[in-house]
Short mmCIF file of C-alpha atoms and ligand atoms in Angstrom, two decimals:
data_model
loop_
_atom_site.label_atom_id
_atom_site.label_comp_id
_atom_site.label_asym_id
_atom_site.label_seq_id
_atom_site.Cartn_x
_atom_site.Cartn_y
_atom_site.Cartn_z
CA ASP A 1 -9.32 -21.79 5.94
CA PRO A 2 -9.31 -18.95 8.37
CA TYR A 3 -7.84 -16.83 5.61
CA ALA A 4 -10.54 -17.26 2.81
CA ASP A 5 -12.41 -14.28 3.65
CA ASP A 6 -9.47 -11.77 3.92
CA PRO A 7 -9.55 -9.29 1.15
CA THR A 8 -8.11 -8.60 -2.20
CA ARG A 9 -4.64 -7.11 -2.47
CA HIS A 10 -2.60 -4.76 -4.69
CA SER A 11 -0.50 -6.84 -7.36
CA ALA A 12 2.54 -4.15 -6.78
CA LEU A 13 2.92 -5.31 -3.50
CA LYS A 14 5.80 -7.45 -2.45
CA VAL A 15 4.37 -10.28 -0.43
CA ASN A 16 6.41 -11.59 2.54
CA THR A 17 3.77 -14.22 3.73
CA GLN A 18 0.44 -14.68 2.14
CA ARG A 19 -1.50 -16.31 5.62
CA PRO A 20 -1.32 -14.10 7.92
CA PHE A 21 -0.76 -11.55 4.76
CA ASN A 22 2.38 -9.28 5.09
CA ALA A 23 3.00 -7.04 2.11
CA GLU A 24 5.30 -4.09 1.62
CA PRO A 25 5.50 -1.68 -1.60
CA PRO A 26 8.38 -2.18 -3.89
CA PRO A 27 11.08 0.89 -3.21
CA GLU A 28 10.22 2.66 -6.60
CA LEU A 29 6.82 3.48 -5.19
CA LEU A 30 7.30 4.13 -1.69
CA THR A 31 8.72 7.38 -2.09
CA GLU A 32 6.51 8.34 -5.40
CA ASN A 33 4.32 10.05 -2.90
CA TYR A 34 4.21 11.60 0.35
CA ILE A 35 1.56 9.93 1.23
CA THR A 36 1.39 6.50 0.77
CA PRO A 37 -1.29 5.44 -1.15
CA ASN A 38 -3.88 3.07 0.44
CA PRO A 39 -3.79 0.01 -1.85
CA ILE A 40 -0.06 0.15 -1.50
CA PHE A 41 0.30 0.94 1.89
CA PHE A 42 2.33 -1.69 4.05
CA THR A 43 0.26 -4.61 6.31
CA ARG A 44 1.32 -6.36 8.62
CA ASN A 45 -1.11 -8.87 10.03
CA HIS A 46 -0.64 -11.67 12.63
CA LEU A 47 -4.18 -13.44 11.73
CA PRO A 48 -7.03 -13.56 10.06
CA VAL A 49 -8.40 -9.86 8.98
CA PRO A 50 -11.72 -9.87 10.76
CA ASN A 51 -15.37 -9.10 8.25
CA VAL A 52 -16.59 -6.38 10.30
CA ASP A 53 -20.07 -5.19 9.87
CA PRO A 54 -19.88 -1.47 10.71
CA ASP A 55 -24.06 -1.16 11.66
CA THR A 56 -23.06 -4.08 14.69
CA TYR A 57 -19.79 -2.69 15.61
CA ARG A 58 -19.65 -1.90 18.90
CA LEU A 59 -16.07 -0.33 20.96
CA ASN A 60 -16.16 -1.36 24.41
CA VAL A 61 -14.67 1.26 26.45
CA ALA A 62 -14.01 0.02 30.30
CA GLY A 63 -14.18 2.64 32.92
CA PRO A 64 -12.47 3.50 36.09
CA PRO A 65 -13.10 1.34 39.05
CA GLY A 66 -17.01 2.32 40.02
CA GLY A 67 -17.35 4.01 36.92
CA GLN A 68 -19.46 2.86 34.01
CA SER A 69 -17.92 1.66 30.61
CA LEU A 70 -18.72 3.10 27.05
CA CYS A 71 -20.30 0.96 24.38
CA LEU A 72 -19.45 2.85 21.29
CA SER A 73 -21.34 2.56 18.09
CA LEU A 74 -19.96 4.16 15.01
CA ASP A 75 -22.03 6.54 14.89
CA ASP A 76 -20.72 7.68 18.61
CA LEU A 77 -17.46 7.61 17.67
CA TYR A 78 -18.36 10.31 15.16
CA GLN A 79 -19.87 12.62 17.60
CA PHE A 80 -16.43 13.71 19.12
CA PRO A 81 -14.80 16.21 17.74
CA LYS A 82 -12.81 15.10 14.51
CA HIS A 83 -9.32 15.37 14.46
CA GLU A 84 -6.63 14.59 11.62
CA VAL A 85 -2.83 14.04 11.42
CA THR A 86 -0.19 12.84 9.15
CA VAL A 87 1.28 10.11 10.80
CA THR A 88 4.49 8.06 9.31
CA LEU A 89 3.66 4.10 10.62
CA GLN A 90 6.95 1.86 10.63
CA CYS A 91 7.34 -2.03 11.58
CA ALA A 92 9.99 -2.69 14.42
CA GLY A 93 10.93 -4.93 11.68
CA ASN A 94 11.54 -3.07 8.52
CA ARG A 95 14.96 -3.79 7.18
CA ARG A 96 15.20 -7.32 9.00
CA SER A 97 16.46 -8.47 6.11
CA GLU A 98 19.69 -6.66 5.81
CA MET A 99 20.32 -7.79 10.00
CA THR A 100 19.68 -11.25 8.76
CA GLN A 101 22.59 -11.28 6.39
CA PHE A 102 24.89 -10.31 8.73
CA LYS A 103 23.39 -13.22 11.13
CA GLU A 104 20.18 -15.35 11.52
CA VAL A 105 17.39 -14.13 13.20
CA ARG A 106 13.71 -15.22 13.75
CA GLY A 107 11.25 -12.88 11.52
CA LEU A 108 9.60 -11.76 8.44
CA GLU A 109 12.04 -10.75 5.91
CA TRP A 110 11.11 -7.22 5.36
CA SER A 111 13.28 -5.10 2.88
CA LEU A 112 12.81 -1.46 3.42
CA GLY A 113 8.94 -1.19 2.70
CA ALA A 114 7.75 -1.75 6.36
CA ILE A 115 6.99 1.69 6.86
CA SER A 116 4.31 3.98 5.03
CA THR A 117 2.69 7.38 5.69
CA ALA A 118 -1.09 8.31 6.06
CA ARG A 119 -3.67 11.32 6.56
CA TRP A 120 -5.49 9.60 9.75
CA ALA A 121 -8.98 11.12 10.78
CA GLY A 122 -10.79 9.78 13.67
CA ALA A 123 -11.42 10.25 17.53
CA ARG A 124 -8.95 11.45 20.01
CA LEU A 125 -8.09 8.53 22.44
CA CYS A 126 -8.04 11.16 25.32
CA ASP A 127 -11.78 12.56 24.36
CA VAL A 128 -12.83 9.29 24.71
CA LEU A 129 -11.22 8.23 27.93
CA ALA A 130 -12.07 11.42 29.59
CA GLN A 131 -15.44 10.76 28.42
CA ALA A 132 -15.26 7.17 30.11
CA GLY A 133 -14.54 9.03 33.35
CA HIS A 134 -10.47 8.02 33.08
CA GLN A 135 -8.21 11.29 34.47
CA LEU A 136 -4.61 11.03 34.57
CA CYS A 137 -4.12 10.34 38.15
CA GLU A 138 -2.06 6.97 38.16
CA THR A 139 1.11 8.18 35.93
CA GLU A 140 2.11 4.93 35.68
CA ALA A 141 -1.23 3.01 34.20
CA HIS A 142 -1.41 1.75 30.62
CA VAL A 143 -3.83 1.97 28.47
CA CYS A 144 -4.62 -1.07 26.89
CA PHE A 145 -6.42 -2.35 23.18
CA GLU A 146 -7.75 -5.64 21.74
CA GLY A 147 -8.22 -6.40 18.71
CA LEU A 148 -11.40 -8.33 16.83
CA ASP A 149 -8.58 -10.47 15.25
CA SER A 150 -8.00 -13.51 17.22
CA ASP A 151 -5.98 -16.79 17.11
CA PRO A 152 -7.14 -20.51 17.10
CA THR A 153 -7.79 -20.26 21.12
CA GLY A 154 -9.60 -17.14 20.93
CA THR A 155 -6.92 -14.83 22.01
CA PRO A 156 -7.07 -11.47 20.35
CA TYR A 157 -4.06 -9.14 19.06
CA GLY A 158 -3.32 -6.68 21.77
CA ALA A 159 -0.99 -3.86 22.84
CA SER A 160 -0.93 -1.26 25.00
CA ILE A 161 0.71 2.73 25.69
CA PRO A 162 1.28 4.44 28.63
CA LEU A 163 -1.79 6.21 30.07
CA ALA A 164 0.23 9.41 30.24
CA ARG A 165 1.18 9.66 26.28
CA ALA A 166 -2.94 8.15 25.61
CA MET A 167 -4.36 11.23 28.04
CA ASP A 168 -2.14 14.14 26.38
CA PRO A 169 -3.87 15.99 23.95
CA GLU A 170 -0.31 16.72 22.33
CA ALA A 171 0.50 13.17 21.79
CA GLU A 172 -2.50 12.85 19.03
CA VAL A 173 -3.61 9.59 19.70
CA LEU A 174 -6.66 8.85 17.46
CA LEU A 175 -9.34 6.10 17.25
CA ALA A 176 -9.21 5.95 13.51
CA TYR A 177 -11.93 5.35 11.45
CA GLU A 178 -10.56 7.48 7.81
CA MET A 179 -7.29 6.71 5.95
CA ASN A 180 -6.26 9.62 3.80
CA GLY A 181 -10.13 10.46 3.20
CA GLN A 182 -11.69 7.05 3.31
CA PRO A 183 -13.09 4.67 5.82
CA LEU A 184 -10.11 2.50 6.97
CA PRO A 185 -9.24 -0.61 4.23
CA ARG A 186 -9.90 -4.07 5.81
CA ASP A 187 -5.99 -5.09 5.79
CA HIS A 188 -5.78 -1.52 7.92
CA GLY A 189 -8.43 -2.26 10.61
CA PHE A 190 -11.55 -1.65 9.09
CA PRO A 191 -13.63 0.16 11.25
CA VAL A 192 -11.26 1.56 13.65
CA ARG A 193 -7.67 1.12 14.70
CA VAL A 194 -5.29 2.84 17.35
CA VAL A 195 -2.91 5.52 15.86
CA VAL A 196 -0.04 6.47 17.94
CA PRO A 197 1.91 9.14 16.17
CA GLY A 198 5.65 8.89 17.15
CA VAL A 199 5.27 4.94 18.20
CA VAL A 200 6.34 1.57 16.57
CA GLY A 201 3.28 0.10 14.29
CA ALA A 202 2.96 -2.77 16.94
CA ARG A 203 1.15 -0.17 19.38
CA HIS A 204 -1.45 1.04 16.36
CA VAL A 205 -4.28 -1.97 17.36
CA LYS A 206 -5.94 -2.74 14.03
CA TRP A 207 -9.79 -3.84 14.36
CA LEU A 208 -10.10 -2.11 17.76
CA GLY A 209 -12.53 -4.00 19.45
CA ARG A 210 -11.84 -3.12 23.43
CA VAL A 211 -10.04 -0.41 25.18
CA SER A 212 -8.83 -0.17 29.29
CA VAL A 213 -6.88 1.46 31.75
CA GLU A 214 -4.83 -1.33 33.38
CA PRO A 215 -1.77 -0.71 36.57
CA GLU A 216 0.26 -2.80 34.10
CA GLU A 217 1.11 -3.24 30.37
CA SER A 218 -0.79 -5.83 28.03
CA PHE A 219 -0.32 -9.03 28.65
CA SER A 220 -0.54 -9.98 25.15
CA HIS A 221 2.67 -12.16 23.73
CA TRP A 222 3.17 -8.78 21.19
CA GLN A 223 3.66 -6.64 24.30
CA ARG A 224 5.68 -8.89 26.70
CA ARG A 225 6.81 -12.07 24.15
CA ASP A 226 8.03 -10.10 21.45
CA TYR A 227 9.03 -6.01 19.78
CA LYS A 228 11.85 -5.61 22.38
CA GLY A 229 15.50 -5.04 21.99
CA PHE A 230 18.52 -7.08 23.33
CA SER A 231 22.04 -7.04 23.29
CA PRO A 232 23.87 -8.80 20.46
CA SER A 233 25.37 -11.14 22.97
CA VAL A 234 21.42 -12.48 23.84
CA ASP A 235 20.30 -15.70 21.94
CA TRP A 236 17.27 -17.59 22.09
CA ASP A 237 18.39 -19.91 25.12
CA THR A 238 19.15 -17.05 27.11
CA VAL A 239 16.70 -14.26 26.42
CA ASP A 240 14.98 -13.15 29.08
CA PHE A 241 11.81 -11.12 27.50
CA ASP A 242 10.78 -9.34 31.16
CA SER A 243 14.31 -8.11 31.58
CA ALA A 244 13.62 -5.56 28.78
CA PRO A 245 11.21 -2.97 28.03
CA SER A 246 8.39 -3.05 25.07
CA ILE A 247 9.69 -0.70 22.19
CA GLN A 248 7.26 2.27 21.81
CA GLU A 249 9.10 5.57 20.39
CA LEU A 250 11.61 4.14 17.56
CA PRO A 251 14.83 5.41 16.62
CA VAL A 252 15.96 7.76 13.94
CA GLN A 253 15.76 6.18 10.20
CA SER A 254 16.26 6.50 6.63
CA ALA A 255 16.89 4.16 3.58
CA ILE A 256 17.34 4.90 0.24
CA THR A 257 14.93 4.02 -2.44
CA GLN A 258 16.22 5.11 -5.49
CA PRO A 259 18.53 3.60 -7.32
CA LYS A 260 17.97 -0.32 -6.24
CA GLU A 261 20.50 -2.60 -5.20
CA GLY A 262 22.63 -3.92 -8.08
CA GLU A 263 20.87 -1.40 -10.81
CA THR A 264 23.11 0.19 -13.60
CA ILE A 265 22.77 3.84 -13.91
CA GLU A 266 23.82 6.05 -16.87
CA ALA A 267 27.59 8.11 -16.36
CA GLY A 268 27.27 11.70 -15.50
CA GLU A 269 24.73 12.25 -12.81
CA VAL A 270 23.02 10.26 -10.11
CA THR A 271 19.92 11.25 -8.12
CA VAL A 272 19.59 9.61 -5.13
CA ARG A 273 16.15 9.53 -3.39
CA GLY A 274 14.78 8.07 -0.10
CA TYR A 275 12.82 8.53 3.23
CA ALA A 276 13.88 9.84 7.00
CA TRP A 277 11.61 9.51 9.83
CA SER A 278 12.52 9.69 13.60
CA GLY A 279 10.12 8.35 16.96
CA GLY A 280 8.57 10.32 19.52
CA GLY A 281 7.86 13.23 17.12
CA ARG A 282 11.44 14.18 16.90
CA ALA A 283 11.71 15.98 13.60
CA VAL A 284 14.80 15.07 10.82
CA VAL A 285 16.84 17.97 10.66
CA ARG A 286 19.36 16.86 7.55
CA VAL A 287 20.33 13.52 5.79
CA ASP A 288 23.72 12.92 4.78
CA VAL A 289 24.47 11.14 1.28
CA SER A 290 27.90 9.56 0.51
CA LEU A 291 28.66 8.10 -3.19
CA ASP A 292 31.90 6.58 -2.16
CA GLY A 293 30.83 4.12 1.12
CA GLY A 294 31.12 6.80 3.89
CA LEU A 295 34.65 8.53 3.28
CA THR A 296 32.82 11.59 2.14
CA TRP A 297 29.23 12.94 2.62
CA GLN A 298 27.01 15.43 0.63
CA VAL A 299 23.76 17.11 2.51
CA ALA A 300 20.68 15.78 0.52
CA GLU A 301 17.65 18.18 -0.08
CA LEU A 302 14.48 17.62 2.57
CA GLU A 303 11.44 17.57 0.04
CA GLY A 304 8.15 19.37 1.73
CA GLU A 305 7.41 21.66 4.70
CA GLU A 306 9.54 21.98 7.99
CA GLN A 307 8.13 19.64 10.38
CA ARG A 308 6.87 20.63 14.24
CA ALA A 309 9.03 20.83 16.60
CA ARG A 310 8.15 17.65 18.99
CA LYS A 311 5.13 16.55 16.76
CA ALA A 312 6.98 15.34 13.68
CA TRP A 313 4.86 12.24 13.09
CA ALA A 314 5.73 11.91 9.44
CA TRP A 315 8.68 10.94 7.27
CA ARG A 316 10.75 13.52 5.24
CA LEU A 317 11.39 12.44 1.29
CA TRP A 318 14.82 13.68 0.41
CA HIS A 319 17.17 13.60 -2.85
CA LEU A 320 20.06 14.40 -3.81
CA GLN A 321 21.69 15.16 -7.35
CA ALA A 322 25.04 14.75 -7.87
CA PRO A 323 27.84 14.58 -10.74
CA LEU A 324 29.39 11.38 -10.90
CA PRO A 325 33.53 11.32 -10.77
CA ALA A 326 34.66 10.49 -14.21
CA GLY A 327 35.67 6.95 -14.85
CA LYS A 328 34.11 5.48 -11.80
CA LYS A 329 32.64 2.04 -12.29
CA GLU A 330 30.52 1.51 -9.04
CA LEU A 331 29.02 3.38 -6.40
CA ASN A 332 28.79 2.78 -2.79
CA ILE A 333 25.77 5.00 -1.86
CA VAL A 334 24.93 5.27 2.18
CA CYS A 335 22.72 7.50 3.73
CA LYS A 336 21.95 8.33 7.45
CA ALA A 337 19.77 10.78 8.85
CA VAL A 338 19.95 13.01 12.06
CA ASP A 339 17.36 13.65 13.92
CA ASP A 340 16.43 17.43 16.19
CA SER A 341 18.17 15.92 19.40
CA TYR A 342 21.25 15.01 17.02
CA ASN A 343 20.60 11.22 17.48
CA VAL A 344 22.35 9.40 14.68
CA GLN A 345 22.09 5.80 12.93
CA PRO A 346 24.88 3.69 13.38
CA ASP A 347 27.13 2.94 10.79
CA THR A 348 26.57 -1.34 10.93
CA VAL A 349 24.16 -3.75 11.99
CA ALA A 350 27.12 -5.84 14.18
CA PRO A 351 26.29 -3.37 16.94
CA ILE A 352 22.65 -3.44 16.92
CA TRP A 353 21.98 -7.04 15.82
CA ASN A 354 19.39 -8.56 17.97
CA LEU A 355 17.87 -11.98 17.76
CA ARG A 356 15.06 -11.10 16.75
CA GLY A 357 15.62 -8.51 13.78
CA VAL A 358 13.92 -5.54 15.27
CA LEU A 359 15.01 -2.05 15.46
CA ASN A 360 17.51 -2.26 12.25
CA ASN A 361 18.62 1.71 11.55
CA ALA A 362 22.23 1.32 10.37
CA TRP A 363 22.90 3.38 7.99
CA HIS A 364 21.45 1.95 4.46
CA ARG A 365 23.44 1.12 1.66
CA VAL A 366 23.31 0.46 -2.18
CA HIS A 367 25.62 -0.77 -4.22
CA VAL A 368 25.23 0.11 -8.05
CA HIS A 369 27.36 -0.02 -11.24
CA VAL A 370 27.76 2.97 -13.60
CA ALA A 371 27.55 2.13 -17.50
CA PRO A 372 30.36 3.13 -18.86
N1 MTE B 401 -3.61 -5.38 15.40
C1 MTE B 401 -4.31 -6.12 14.92
N2 MTE B 401 -5.66 -6.28 15.76
N3 MTE B 401 -3.58 -6.99 14.96
C2 MTE B 401 -2.30 -7.09 13.71
O1 MTE B 401 -1.52 -8.09 13.66
N4 MTE B 401 -0.37 -5.79 13.56
C3 MTE B 401 1.07 -4.62 14.56
C4 MTE B 401 -0.73 -3.10 14.39
N5 MTE B 401 -1.63 -3.87 14.73
C5 MTE B 401 -1.78 -5.95 14.06
C6 MTE B 401 -2.50 -4.47 14.44
C7 MTE B 401 1.53 -4.75 13.13
S1 MTE B 401 2.99 -5.25 14.56
C8 MTE B 401 2.25 -3.16 12.81
S2 MTE B 401 3.52 -3.09 12.39
C9 MTE B 401 0.91 -2.82 12.23
O2 MTE B 401 -0.27 -3.22 12.83
C10 MTE B 401 0.68 -2.75 10.95
O3 MTE B 401 0.08 -1.77 10.31
P1 MTE B 401 -0.71 -1.59 8.61
O4 MTE B 401 -0.89 -3.36 8.75
O5 MTE B 401 -2.02 -1.12 8.64
O6 MTE B 401 0.44 -1.24 7.70
MO1 MO B 402 4.96 -4.52 13.48
#
C-alpha cells in the first residue's frame, strides 16, 4: 500500500477520499478563525504523501542556458531573506458538489471547505531565481515546478506559472517552509512548497523538488489536461483541453458557513456568517446577503482590516445580524460578493457548469427552517 506511510489526520475533517487523502473542515470550523489552524486546513493530495528527510532534502533550481543550476539544502533556503504573507488557498473544485446537483461532473465532491487561509513564510521565488541567474527577459516563459510525490510510473505532480508573476516581487510568490509559524505539516508539503498568492491551489506545488524556467507551460497532466474551464456545451466526447487556458487567478467567491443547510434556527433574529475572497489580489469590497432567495438584499459587515489594493491575497470573513419577519417558517439565505474590479458572482450554476466541475462561484444558497 503506497499510502501506508501517510500521516495521521485530525478527526474533525470531512474526508472526501482516504487514498489519496482529500478532506475539508466542516463549515462551522472553517470560519471560526481568520487563520485556519494547520490540523484542519483542507487537504488536496493526488498521490501518496512523500516522506522527506529534511537533512538530505535538496531543491534543484535549473539555471538559464549556459548558467549553473542550484542545489539548495533547507539551510541554504533559510539564507534568503525570510518573507511572510497571509494567503488564502482555494482548490478549483471548491463547491463542486453544487455543480453536480445541477448536472453530473467528474471530480471530488467538495462542499464549501476546499479553501483555507494561513500565514506562510519562506524565501521569495524571485530571489532564488535571481541567484540562479534568471532574468525577466523571456516575457512568455513559464516557471515549472515538480513535486517529490509521484505516480506508479514515476511521474511527479507538476504545474507552472508565468515567469512574469514569478519574477515580480510584488506578487510575493514564496518557496514556503513555514505555515502559521510551524514547519509545514507533511500533508501541506513538508519541507517546502510553492505559495502563489491569488492563484488557484493547483499551482502551489507541495514537496517541491525541482524548479525550472521553460519556454512552455508545464507538460504535467494537471497543467494541460485538468484545471481548465469549458462551456456548458462541452462534454467528454468533444472536449479539447488544448483549446482552453490553464486556470491561474480565480474569480470572486463567497459562501455561507452559518447557519447550515437544513438547520432549524430560532425565531426573532438570525446571524449569517461566511467567507469572501477573490483571485489576483483583488480585494472584496462588499458582500450582499438575502434572506428571501435574492428578492431583497442587506449588506453584510466585513470583519478584520481593510485589504491592500492589488495585494488582497487573503479572504474576508463577514457576518450579518438581522431581525426575522414575524411568521416566517423558512428562509432562503443567499450571499454574493463584489471585488474591487466590480466583478460579481453568477446567480446560478447553469451558465457556468462545466464537465470537470471547476470554478463554481455561483451565489451560495442555504435553506433553513425557523422554529415556531
Ligand atoms: N502539490 C503536489 N506535489 N501534489 C499534489 O497533489 N495538489 C494541488 C496543490 N499542490 C498537489 C500539490 C492542489 S490541486 C491543491 S488545491 C493544493 O495543493 C492543496 O493544498 P493543501 O493540501 O495544502 O490544501
Ligand atoms: Mo486543487
